[in-house]
Amino acid sequence: MGFVVIFRIPEEKWLTPQDTPQATPQDAPQVEQLLEICIQPLSRQEMQDRLGLKDREHFRKYYLKPALDAGLIEQTIPQTPKSKFQKYRLAQAGRNYLQNMKKGKK
């Protein structure tokens, strides 16, 4: 008979500055710009307008999808992803990422 030891890591330690590059998409500069504007929930069009991007497909492929896949932003209506009322907001991982980036720039 054996035993199991479980070590719990506090949530704020999940993304450390060393882990951040691997935990984020390759298009980090684009995603970082997106995270900085997602402090409040925004629609896809509002995000594109704030970033000055016109091409919807380019925005989806290089900004929105990588950030969603990495769990850095989340949908406000996840059960209806294609809703015309869909907005996107910063997820906890996105907040951690931004905090780590700010600490690294100081």
PDB file of N, CA and C in Angstrom:
ATOM      1  N   MET A   1       0.845  -1.173   0.000  1.00  0.00           N
ATOM      2  CA  MET A   1       0.000   0.000   0.000  1.00  0.00           C
ATOM      3  C   MET A   1       0.896   1.243   0.000  1.00  0.00           C
ATOM      4  N   GLY A   2       0.513   2.250  -0.787  1.00  0.00           N
ATOM      5  CA  GLY A   2       1.297   3.472  -0.907  1.00  0.00           C
ATOM      6  C   GLY A   2       0.470   4.685  -0.552  1.00  0.00           C
ATOM      7  N   PHE A   3       1.049   5.820  -0.767  1.00  0.00           N
ATOM      8  CA  PHE A   3       0.339   7.068  -0.511  1.00  0.00           C
ATOM      9  C   PHE A   3       0.701   8.081  -1.588  1.00  0.00           C
ATOM     10  N   VAL A   4      -0.141   9.102  -1.702  1.00  0.00           N
ATOM     11  CA  VAL A   4       0.036  10.144  -2.707  1.00  0.00           C
ATOM     12  C   VAL A   4       0.165  11.483  -1.990  1.00  0.00           C
ATOM     13  N   VAL A   5       1.143  12.266  -2.407  1.00  0.00           N
ATOM     14  CA  VAL A   5       1.328  13.607  -1.861  1.00  0.00           C
ATOM     15  C   VAL A   5       0.935  14.604  -2.943  1.00  0.00           C
ATOM     16  N   ILE A   6       0.071  15.544  -2.615  1.00  0.00           N
ATOM     17  CA  ILE A   6      -0.379  16.555  -3.569  1.00  0.00           C
ATOM     18  C   ILE A   6       0.096  17.916  -3.076  1.00  0.00           C
ATOM     19  N   PHE A   7       0.835  18.606  -3.934  1.00  0.00           N
ATOM     20  CA  PHE A   7       1.280  19.963  -3.642  1.00  0.00           C
ATOM     21  C   PHE A   7       0.425  20.924  -4.447  1.00  0.00           C
ATOM     22  N   ARG A   8      -0.211  21.846  -3.786  1.00  0.00           N
ATOM     23  CA  ARG A   8      -1.044  22.831  -4.472  1.00  0.00           C
ATOM     24  C   ARG A   8      -0.226  24.096  -4.707  1.00  0.00           C
ATOM     25  N   ILE A   9      -0.312  24.608  -5.938  1.00  0.00           N
ATOM     26  CA  ILE A   9       0.383  25.833  -6.305  1.00  0.00           C
ATOM     27  C   ILE A   9      -0.641  26.960  -6.311  1.00  0.00           C
ATOM     28  N   PRO A  10      -0.363  28.067  -5.609  1.00  0.00           N
ATOM     29  CA  PRO A  10      -1.312  29.192  -5.628  1.00  0.00           C
ATOM     30  C   PRO A  10      -1.553  29.669  -7.060  1.00  0.00           C
ATOM     31  N   GLU A  11      -2.779  30.077  -7.342  1.00  0.00           N
ATOM     32  CA  GLU A  11      -3.171  30.477  -8.698  1.00  0.00           C
ATOM     33  C   GLU A  11      -2.279  31.570  -9.275  1.00  0.00           C
ATOM     34  N   GLU A  12      -1.850  32.520  -8.443  1.00  0.00           N
ATOM     35  CA  GLU A  12      -1.023  33.602  -8.959  1.00  0.00           C
ATOM     36  C   GLU A  12       0.345  33.116  -9.416  1.00  0.00           C
ATOM     37  N   LYS A  13       0.721  31.909  -9.038  1.00  0.00           N
ATOM     38  CA  LYS A  13       2.013  31.341  -9.447  1.00  0.00           C
ATOM     39  C   LYS A  13       1.899  30.522 -10.734  1.00  0.00           C
ATOM     40  N   TRP A  14       0.683  30.303 -11.246  1.00  0.00           N
ATOM     41  CA  TRP A  14       0.501  29.472 -12.440  1.00  0.00           C
ATOM     42  C   TRP A  14       1.272  30.006 -13.623  1.00  0.00           C
ATOM     43  N   LEU A  15       1.250  31.306 -13.848  1.00  0.00           N
ATOM     44  CA  LEU A  15       1.998  31.908 -14.950  1.00  0.00           C
ATOM     45  C   LEU A  15       3.119  32.749 -14.364  1.00  0.00           C
ATOM     46  N   THR A  16       4.311  32.217 -14.410  1.00  0.00           N
ATOM     47  CA  THR A  16       5.467  32.975 -13.946  1.00  0.00           C
ATOM     48  C   THR A  16       6.094  33.663 -15.140  1.00  0.00           C
ATOM     49  N   PRO A  17       6.943  34.669 -14.941  1.00  0.00           N
ATOM     50  CA  PRO A  17       7.585  35.326 -16.086  1.00  0.00           C
ATOM     51  C   PRO A  17       8.344  34.342 -16.975  1.00  0.00           C
ATOM     52  N   GLN A  18       8.918  33.277 -16.376  1.00  0.00           N
ATOM     53  CA  GLN A  18       9.640  32.297 -17.176  1.00  0.00           C
ATOM     54  C   GLN A  18       8.688  31.463 -18.034  1.00  0.00           C
ATOM     55  N   ASP A  19       7.476  31.216 -17.539  1.00  0.00           N
ATOM     56  CA  ASP A  19       6.510  30.398 -18.274  1.00  0.00           C
ATOM     57  C   ASP A  19       5.771  31.181 -19.342  1.00  0.00           C
ATOM     58  N   THR A  20       5.703  32.474 -19.212  1.00  0.00           N
ATOM     59  CA  THR A  20       4.854  33.287 -20.066  1.00  0.00           C
ATOM     60  C   THR A  20       5.092  33.087 -21.553  1.00  0.00           C
ATOM     61  N   PRO A  21       6.332  33.093 -22.075  1.00  0.00           N
ATOM     62  CA  PRO A  21       6.496  32.925 -23.515  1.00  0.00           C
ATOM     63  C   PRO A  21       5.915  31.617 -24.040  1.00  0.00           C
ATOM     64  N   GLN A  22       6.041  30.525 -23.282  1.00  0.00           N
ATOM     65  CA  GLN A  22       5.490  29.259 -23.743  1.00  0.00           C
ATOM     66  C   GLN A  22       3.975  29.204 -23.580  1.00  0.00           C
ATOM     67  N   ALA A  23       3.442  29.949 -22.621  1.00  0.00           N
ATOM     68  CA  ALA A  23       2.009  29.897 -22.344  1.00  0.00           C
ATOM     69  C   ALA A  23       1.206  30.828 -23.230  1.00  0.00           C
ATOM     70  N   THR A  24       1.885  31.631 -24.042  1.00  0.00           N
ATOM     71  CA  THR A  24       1.181  32.563 -24.910  1.00  0.00           C
ATOM     72  C   THR A  24       1.402  32.190 -26.361  1.00  0.00           C
ATOM     73  N   PRO A  25       0.546  32.659 -27.243  1.00  0.00           N
ATOM     74  CA  PRO A  25       0.683  32.342 -28.657  1.00  0.00           C
ATOM     75  C   PRO A  25       1.947  32.949 -29.259  1.00  0.00           C
ATOM     76  N   GLN A  26       2.327  32.455 -30.441  1.00  0.00           N
ATOM     77  CA  GLN A  26       3.503  32.969 -31.130  1.00  0.00           C
ATOM     78  C   GLN A  26       3.345  34.440 -31.483  1.00  0.00           C
ATOM     79  N   ASP A  27       2.149  34.871 -31.745  1.00  0.00           N
ATOM     80  CA  ASP A  27       1.886  36.254 -32.145  1.00  0.00           C
ATOM     81  C   ASP A  27       1.763  37.142 -30.914  1.00  0.00           C
ATOM     82  N   ALA A  28       2.696  37.037 -29.985  1.00  0.00           N
ATOM     83  CA  ALA A  28       2.610  37.730 -28.700  1.00  0.00           C
ATOM     84  C   ALA A  28       2.420  39.240 -28.816  1.00  0.00           C
ATOM     85  N   PRO A  29       3.126  39.961 -29.696  1.00  0.00           N
ATOM     86  CA  PRO A  29       2.897  41.415 -29.743  1.00  0.00           C
ATOM     87  C   PRO A  29       1.453  41.774 -30.087  1.00  0.00           C
ATOM     88  N   GLN A  30       0.860  41.053 -31.042  1.00  0.00           N
ATOM     89  CA  GLN A  30      -0.527  41.331 -31.415  1.00  0.00           C
ATOM     90  C   GLN A  30      -1.467  41.000 -30.264  1.00  0.00           C
ATOM     91  N   VAL A  31      -1.247  39.854 -29.642  1.00  0.00           N
ATOM     92  CA  VAL A  31      -2.122  39.436 -28.552  1.00  0.00           C
ATOM     93  C   VAL A  31      -1.966  40.378 -27.363  1.00  0.00           C
ATOM     94  N   GLU A  32      -0.756  40.829 -27.106  1.00  0.00           N
ATOM     95  CA  GLU A  32      -0.526  41.768 -26.006  1.00  0.00           C
ATOM     96  C   GLU A  32      -1.311  43.062 -26.230  1.00  0.00           C
ATOM     97  N   GLN A  33      -1.326  43.559 -27.463  1.00  0.00           N
ATOM     98  CA  GLN A  33      -2.113  44.757 -27.777  1.00  0.00           C
ATOM     99  C   GLN A  33      -3.588  44.507 -27.488  1.00  0.00           C
ATOM    100  N   LEU A  34      -4.065  43.326 -27.878  1.00  0.00           N
ATOM    101  CA  LEU A  34      -5.464  42.971 -27.666  1.00  0.00           C
ATOM    102  C   LEU A  34      -5.787  42.937 -26.171  1.00  0.00           C
ATOM    103  N   LEU A  35      -4.918  42.330 -25.382  1.00  0.00           N
ATOM    104  CA  LEU A  35      -5.163  42.224 -23.945  1.00  0.00           C
ATOM    105  C   LEU A  35      -5.253  43.595 -23.287  1.00  0.00           C
ATOM    106  N   GLU A  36      -4.432  44.505 -23.733  1.00  0.00           N
ATOM    107  CA  GLU A  36      -4.417  45.837 -23.127  1.00  0.00           C
ATOM    108  C   GLU A  36      -5.724  46.605 -23.333  1.00  0.00           C
ATOM    109  N   ILE A  37      -6.466  46.284 -24.389  1.00  0.00           N
ATOM    110  CA  ILE A  37      -7.742  46.980 -24.612  1.00  0.00           C
ATOM    111  C   ILE A  37      -8.936  46.214 -24.056  1.00  0.00           C
ATOM    112  N   CYS A  38      -8.751  44.958 -23.658  1.00  0.00           N
ATOM    113  CA  CYS A  38      -9.871  44.116 -23.205  1.00  0.00           C
ATOM    114  C   CYS A  38     -10.146  44.227 -21.710  1.00  0.00           C
ATOM    115  N   ILE A  39      -9.772  45.321 -21.101  1.00  0.00           N
ATOM    116  CA  ILE A  39     -10.035  45.509 -19.677  1.00  0.00           C
ATOM    117  C   ILE A  39     -11.550  45.480 -19.429  1.00  0.00           C
ATOM    118  N   GLN A  40     -12.309  46.022 -20.362  1.00  0.00           N
ATOM    119  CA  GLN A  40     -13.771  45.970 -20.278  1.00  0.00           C
ATOM    120  C   GLN A  40     -14.270  45.121 -21.447  1.00  0.00           C
ATOM    121  N   PRO A  41     -15.447  44.485 -21.327  1.00  0.00           N
ATOM    122  CA  PRO A  41     -15.966  43.672 -22.429  1.00  0.00           C
ATOM    123  C   PRO A  41     -16.174  44.498 -23.700  1.00  0.00           C
ATOM    124  N   LEU A  42     -15.698  43.959 -24.821  1.00  0.00           N
ATOM    125  CA  LEU A  42     -15.819  44.629 -26.118  1.00  0.00           C
ATOM    126  C   LEU A  42     -16.276  43.632 -27.175  1.00  0.00           C
ATOM    127  N   SER A  43     -17.017  44.133 -28.155  1.00  0.00           N
ATOM    128  CA  SER A  43     -17.394  43.300 -29.296  1.00  0.00           C
ATOM    129  C   SER A  43     -16.185  43.159 -30.219  1.00  0.00           C
ATOM    130  N   ARG A  44     -16.266  42.230 -31.158  1.00  0.00           N
ATOM    131  CA  ARG A  44     -15.178  42.043 -32.117  1.00  0.00           C
ATOM    132  C   ARG A  44     -14.919  43.334 -32.876  1.00  0.00           C
ATOM    133  N   GLN A  45     -15.980  43.986 -33.312  1.00  0.00           N
ATOM    134  CA  GLN A  45     -15.831  45.225 -34.082  1.00  0.00           C
ATOM    135  C   GLN A  45     -15.198  46.333 -33.242  1.00  0.00           C
ATOM    136  N   GLU A  46     -15.601  46.441 -31.986  1.00  0.00           N
ATOM    137  CA  GLU A  46     -15.008  47.453 -31.103  1.00  0.00           C
ATOM    138  C   GLU A  46     -13.508  47.210 -30.920  1.00  0.00           C
ATOM    139  N   MET A  47     -13.137  45.936 -30.775  1.00  0.00           N
ATOM    140  CA  MET A  47     -11.710  45.614 -30.626  1.00  0.00           C
ATOM    141  C   MET A  47     -10.946  45.988 -31.891  1.00  0.00           C
ATOM    142  N   GLN A  48     -11.487  45.613 -33.044  1.00  0.00           N
ATOM    143  CA  GLN A  48     -10.839  45.942 -34.315  1.00  0.00           C
ATOM    144  C   GLN A  48     -10.680  47.448 -34.475  1.00  0.00           C
ATOM    145  N   ASP A  49     -11.720  48.196 -34.149  1.00  0.00           N
ATOM    146  CA  ASP A  49     -11.669  49.657 -34.269  1.00  0.00           C
ATOM    147  C   ASP A  49     -10.582  50.245 -33.371  1.00  0.00           C
ATOM    148  N   ARG A  50     -10.506  49.779 -32.136  1.00  0.00           N
ATOM    149  CA  ARG A  50      -9.507  50.312 -31.197  1.00  0.00           C
ATOM    150  C   ARG A  50      -8.083  49.975 -31.622  1.00  0.00           C
ATOM    151  N   LEU A  51      -7.930  48.822 -32.294  1.00  0.00           N
ATOM    152  CA  LEU A  51      -6.600  48.427 -32.764  1.00  0.00           C
ATOM    153  C   LEU A  51      -6.288  48.992 -34.145  1.00  0.00           C
ATOM    154  N   GLY A  52      -7.299  49.596 -34.785  1.00  0.00           N
ATOM    155  CA  GLY A  52      -7.101  50.169 -36.118  1.00  0.00           C
ATOM    156  C   GLY A  52      -6.976  49.117 -37.202  1.00  0.00           C
ATOM    157  N   LEU A  53      -7.673  47.990 -37.027  1.00  0.00           N
ATOM    158  CA  LEU A  53      -7.615  46.890 -37.997  1.00  0.00           C
ATOM    159  C   LEU A  53      -8.920  46.810 -38.771  1.00  0.00           C
ATOM    160  N   LYS A  54      -8.821  46.682 -40.076  1.00  0.00           N
ATOM    161  CA  LYS A  54     -10.019  46.633 -40.918  1.00  0.00           C
ATOM    162  C   LYS A  54     -10.374  45.216 -41.366  1.00  0.00           C
ATOM    163  N   ASP A  55      -9.377  44.373 -41.594  1.00  0.00           N
ATOM    164  CA  ASP A  55      -9.602  43.029 -42.124  1.00  0.00           C
ATOM    165  C   ASP A  55     -10.078  42.085 -41.016  1.00  0.00           C
ATOM    166  N   ARG A  56     -11.338  41.686 -41.103  1.00  0.00           N
ATOM    167  CA  ARG A  56     -11.961  40.841 -40.087  1.00  0.00           C
ATOM    168  C   ARG A  56     -11.254  39.493 -39.954  1.00  0.00           C
ATOM    169  N   GLU A  57     -10.924  38.868 -41.082  1.00  0.00           N
ATOM    170  CA  GLU A  57     -10.286  37.550 -41.062  1.00  0.00           C
ATOM    171  C   GLU A  57      -8.882  37.624 -40.453  1.00  0.00           C
ATOM    172  N   HIS A  58      -8.132  38.650 -40.809  1.00  0.00           N
ATOM    173  CA  HIS A  58      -6.788  38.840 -40.241  1.00  0.00           C
ATOM    174  C   HIS A  58      -6.885  39.008 -38.721  1.00  0.00           C
ATOM    175  N   PHE A  59      -7.841  39.816 -38.277  1.00  0.00           N
ATOM    176  CA  PHE A  59      -8.028  40.029 -36.845  1.00  0.00           C
ATOM    177  C   PHE A  59      -8.361  38.711 -36.160  1.00  0.00           C
ATOM    178  N   ARG A  60      -9.285  37.961 -36.729  1.00  0.00           N
ATOM    179  CA  ARG A  60      -9.691  36.691 -36.121  1.00  0.00           C
ATOM    180  C   ARG A  60      -8.517  35.724 -36.031  1.00  0.00           C
ATOM    181  N   LYS A  61      -7.757  35.615 -37.122  1.00  0.00           N
ATOM    182  CA  LYS A  61      -6.680  34.621 -37.210  1.00  0.00           C
ATOM    183  C   LYS A  61      -5.467  34.969 -36.346  1.00  0.00           C
ATOM    184  N   TYR A  62      -5.075  36.236 -36.314  1.00  0.00           N
ATOM    185  CA  TYR A  62      -3.829  36.616 -35.652  1.00  0.00           C
ATOM    186  C   TYR A  62      -3.986  37.279 -34.283  1.00  0.00           C
ATOM    187  N   TYR A  63      -5.192  37.665 -33.929  1.00  0.00           N
ATOM    188  CA  TYR A  63      -5.412  38.320 -32.645  1.00  0.00           C
ATOM    189  C   TYR A  63      -6.402  37.538 -31.782  1.00  0.00           C
ATOM    190  N   LEU A  64      -7.639  37.419 -32.275  1.00  0.00           N
ATOM    191  CA  LEU A  64      -8.718  36.863 -31.469  1.00  0.00           C
ATOM    192  C   LEU A  64      -8.530  35.382 -31.162  1.00  0.00           C
ATOM    193  N   LYS A  65      -8.343  34.568 -32.191  1.00  0.00           N
ATOM    194  CA  LYS A  65      -8.234  33.118 -31.987  1.00  0.00           C
ATOM    195  C   LYS A  65      -7.046  32.738 -31.106  1.00  0.00           C
ATOM    196  N   PRO A  66      -5.838  33.282 -31.336  1.00  0.00           N
ATOM    197  CA  PRO A  66      -4.724  32.928 -30.449  1.00  0.00           C
ATOM    198  C   PRO A  66      -4.984  33.300 -28.983  1.00  0.00           C
ATOM    199  N   ALA A  67      -5.605  34.440 -28.752  1.00  0.00           N
ATOM    200  CA  ALA A  67      -5.885  34.865 -27.375  1.00  0.00           C
ATOM    201  C   ALA A  67      -6.945  33.971 -26.730  1.00  0.00           C
ATOM    202  N   LEU A  68      -7.969  33.594 -27.494  1.00  0.00           N
ATOM    203  CA  LEU A  68      -8.995  32.684 -26.979  1.00  0.00           C
ATOM    204  C   LEU A  68      -8.404  31.306 -26.707  1.00  0.00           C
ATOM    205  N   ASP A  69      -7.635  30.778 -27.661  1.00  0.00           N
ATOM    206  CA  ASP A  69      -7.040  29.446 -27.512  1.00  0.00           C
ATOM    207  C   ASP A  69      -6.099  29.371 -26.314  1.00  0.00           C
ATOM    208  N   ALA A  70      -5.400  30.457 -26.032  1.00  0.00           N
ATOM    209  CA  ALA A  70      -4.471  30.493 -24.896  1.00  0.00           C
ATOM    210  C   ALA A  70      -5.194  30.759 -23.575  1.00  0.00           C
ATOM    211  N   GLY A  71      -6.508  31.034 -23.637  1.00  0.00           N
ATOM    212  CA  GLY A  71      -7.271  31.302 -22.420  1.00  0.00           C
ATOM    213  C   GLY A  71      -7.001  32.670 -21.825  1.00  0.00           C
ATOM    214  N   LEU A  72      -6.482  33.585 -22.641  1.00  0.00           N
ATOM    215  CA  LEU A  72      -6.158  34.925 -22.156  1.00  0.00           C
ATOM    216  C   LEU A  72      -7.366  35.849 -22.172  1.00  0.00           C
ATOM    217  N   ILE A  73      -8.290  35.607 -23.099  1.00  0.00           N
ATOM    218  CA  ILE A  73      -9.568  36.322 -23.114  1.00  0.00           C
ATOM    219  C   ILE A  73     -10.668  35.274 -23.144  1.00  0.00           C
ATOM    220  N   GLU A  74     -11.871  35.687 -22.811  1.00  0.00           N
ATOM    221  CA  GLU A  74     -13.006  34.768 -22.801  1.00  0.00           C
ATOM    222  C   GLU A  74     -14.236  35.462 -23.369  1.00  0.00           C
ATOM    223  N   GLN A  75     -15.177  34.645 -23.816  1.00  0.00           N
ATOM    224  CA  GLN A  75     -16.426  35.174 -24.358  1.00  0.00           C
ATOM    225  C   GLN A  75     -17.381  35.479 -23.215  1.00  0.00           C
ATOM    226  N   THR A  76     -18.183  36.517 -23.380  1.00  0.00           N
ATOM    227  CA  THR A  76     -19.176  36.840 -22.354  1.00  0.00           C
ATOM    228  C   THR A  76     -20.396  35.929 -22.464  1.00  0.00           C
ATOM    229  N   ILE A  77     -20.613  35.345 -23.655  1.00  0.00           N
ATOM    230  CA  ILE A  77     -21.730  34.410 -23.862  1.00  0.00           C
ATOM    231  C   ILE A  77     -21.147  33.122 -24.461  1.00  0.00           C
ATOM    232  N   PRO A  78     -20.416  32.326 -23.671  1.00  0.00           N
ATOM    233  CA  PRO A  78     -19.738  31.147 -24.228  1.00  0.00           C
ATOM    234  C   PRO A  78     -20.688  30.087 -24.791  1.00  0.00           C
ATOM    235  N   GLN A  79     -21.904  30.011 -24.264  1.00  0.00           N
ATOM    236  CA  GLN A  79     -22.857  29.012 -24.753  1.00  0.00           C
ATOM    237  C   GLN A  79     -23.399  29.358 -26.142  1.00  0.00           C
ATOM    238  N   THR A  80     -23.242  30.603 -26.579  1.00  0.00           N
ATOM    239  CA  THR A  80     -23.680  31.044 -27.901  1.00  0.00           C
ATOM    240  C   THR A  80     -22.542  31.832 -28.550  1.00  0.00           C
ATOM    241  N   PRO A  81     -21.504  31.139 -29.046  1.00  0.00           N
ATOM    242  CA  PRO A  81     -20.317  31.830 -29.559  1.00  0.00           C
ATOM    243  C   PRO A  81     -20.570  32.768 -30.736  1.00  0.00           C
ATOM    244  N   LYS A  82     -21.606  32.513 -31.523  1.00  0.00           N
ATOM    245  CA  LYS A  82     -21.852  33.341 -32.707  1.00  0.00           C
ATOM    246  C   LYS A  82     -22.946  34.389 -32.492  1.00  0.00           C
ATOM    247  N   SER A  83     -23.295  34.631 -31.244  1.00  0.00           N
ATOM    248  CA  SER A  83     -24.322  35.624 -30.936  1.00  0.00           C
ATOM    249  C   SER A  83     -23.896  37.014 -31.407  1.00  0.00           C
ATOM    250  N   LYS A  84     -24.857  37.775 -31.918  1.00  0.00           N
ATOM    251  CA  LYS A  84     -24.533  39.142 -32.336  1.00  0.00           C
ATOM    252  C   LYS A  84     -24.250  40.029 -31.121  1.00  0.00           C
ATOM    253  N   PHE A  85     -24.568  39.542 -29.939  1.00  0.00           N
ATOM    254  CA  PHE A  85     -24.311  40.283 -28.707  1.00  0.00           C
ATOM    255  C   PHE A  85     -23.008  39.840 -28.023  1.00  0.00           C
ATOM    256  N   GLN A  86     -22.270  38.940 -28.684  1.00  0.00           N
ATOM    257  CA  GLN A  86     -21.037  38.401 -28.100  1.00  0.00           C
ATOM    258  C   GLN A  86     -20.014  39.497 -27.850  1.00  0.00           C
ATOM    259  N   LYS A  87     -19.421  39.444 -26.688  1.00  0.00           N
ATOM    260  CA  LYS A  87     -18.317  40.348 -26.353  1.00  0.00           C
ATOM    261  C   LYS A  87     -17.198  39.504 -25.761  1.00  0.00           C
ATOM    262  N   TYR A  88     -16.048  40.105 -25.654  1.00  0.00           N
ATOM    263  CA  TYR A  88     -14.870  39.409 -25.152  1.00  0.00           C
ATOM    264  C   TYR A  88     -14.278  40.226 -24.020  1.00  0.00           C
ATOM    265  N   ARG A  89     -13.797  39.523 -22.997  1.00  0.00           N
ATOM    266  CA  ARG A  89     -13.199  40.196 -21.843  1.00  0.00           C
ATOM    267  C   ARG A  89     -11.924  39.462 -21.438  1.00  0.00           C
ATOM    268  N   LEU A  90     -11.144  40.125 -20.644  1.00  0.00           N
ATOM    269  CA  LEU A  90      -9.892  39.574 -20.152  1.00  0.00           C
ATOM    270  C   LEU A  90     -10.183  38.429 -19.185  1.00  0.00           C
ATOM    271  N   ALA A  91      -9.567  37.287 -19.398  1.00  0.00           N
ATOM    272  CA  ALA A  91      -9.681  36.159 -18.472  1.00  0.00           C
ATOM    273  C   ALA A  91      -8.613  36.313 -17.387  1.00  0.00           C
ATOM    274  N   GLN A  92      -8.692  35.492 -16.347  1.00  0.00           N
ATOM    275  CA  GLN A  92      -7.710  35.583 -15.261  1.00  0.00           C
ATOM    276  C   GLN A  92      -6.291  35.369 -15.784  1.00  0.00           C
ATOM    277  N   ALA A  93      -6.107  34.434 -16.702  1.00  0.00           N
ATOM    278  CA  ALA A  93      -4.772  34.196 -17.270  1.00  0.00           C
ATOM    279  C   ALA A  93      -4.272  35.438 -18.008  1.00  0.00           C
ATOM    280  N   GLY A  94      -5.170  36.160 -18.652  1.00  0.00           N
ATOM    281  CA  GLY A  94      -4.802  37.393 -19.341  1.00  0.00           C
ATOM    282  C   GLY A  94      -4.381  38.480 -18.363  1.00  0.00           C
ATOM    283  N   ARG A  95      -5.096  38.561 -17.232  1.00  0.00           N
ATOM    284  CA  ARG A  95      -4.718  39.534 -16.205  1.00  0.00           C
ATOM    285  C   ARG A  95      -3.328  39.205 -15.648  1.00  0.00           C
ATOM    286  N   ASN A  96      -3.092  37.908 -15.386  1.00  0.00           N
ATOM    287  CA  ASN A  96      -1.782  37.480 -14.883  1.00  0.00           C
ATOM    288  C   ASN A  96      -0.692  37.813 -15.890  1.00  0.00           C
ATOM    289  N   TYR A  97      -0.973  37.565 -17.155  1.00  0.00           N
ATOM    290  CA  TYR A  97       0.005  37.838 -18.208  1.00  0.00           C
ATOM    291  C   TYR A  97       0.356  39.327 -18.241  1.00  0.00           C
ATOM    292  N   LEU A  98      -0.657  40.186 -18.199  1.00  0.00           N
ATOM    293  CA  LEU A  98      -0.406  41.632 -18.222  1.00  0.00           C
ATOM    294  C   LEU A  98       0.378  42.085 -16.989  1.00  0.00           C
ATOM    295  N   GLN A  99       0.040  41.533 -15.821  1.00  0.00           N
ATOM    296  CA  GLN A  99       0.773  41.886 -14.601  1.00  0.00           C
ATOM    297  C   GLN A  99       2.239  41.484 -14.725  1.00  0.00           C
ATOM    298  N   ASN A 100       2.486  40.288 -15.248  1.00  0.00           N
ATOM    299  CA  ASN A 100       3.865  39.821 -15.421  1.00  0.00           C
ATOM    300  C   ASN A 100       4.616  40.685 -16.422  1.00  0.00           C
ATOM    301  N   MET A 101       3.935  41.117 -17.481  1.00  0.00           N
ATOM    302  CA  MET A 101       4.582  41.966 -18.479  1.00  0.00           C
ATOM    303  C   MET A 101       4.942  43.326 -17.868  1.00  0.00           C
ATOM    304  N   LYS A 102       4.040  43.876 -17.050  1.00  0.00           N
ATOM    305  CA  LYS A 102       4.310  45.169 -16.416  1.00  0.00           C
ATOM    306  C   LYS A 102       5.473  45.062 -15.438  1.00  0.00           C
ATOM    307  N   LYS A 103       5.536  43.955 -14.692  1.00  0.00           N
ATOM    308  CA  LYS A 103       6.649  43.741 -13.762  1.00  0.00           C
ATOM    309  C   LYS A 103       7.963  43.628 -14.526  1.00  0.00           C
ATOM    310  N   GLY A 104       7.920  42.975 -15.672  1.00  0.00           N
ATOM    311  CA  GLY A 104       9.125  42.786 -16.479  1.00  0.00           C
ATOM    312  C   GLY A 104       9.631  44.066 -17.111  1.00  0.00           C
ATOM    313  N   LYS A 105       8.739  45.037 -17.346  1.00  0.00           N
ATOM    314  CA  LYS A 105       9.122  46.299 -17.991  1.00  0.00           C
ATOM    315  C   LYS A 105       9.639  47.330 -16.997  1.00  0.00           C
ATOM    316  N   LYS A 106       9.452  47.076 -15.702  1.00  0.00           N
ATOM    317  CA  LYS A 106       9.901  48.041 -14.678  1.00  0.00           C
ATOM    318  C   LYS A 106      11.395  47.959 -14.487  1.00  0.00           C
TER     319      LYS A 106
END
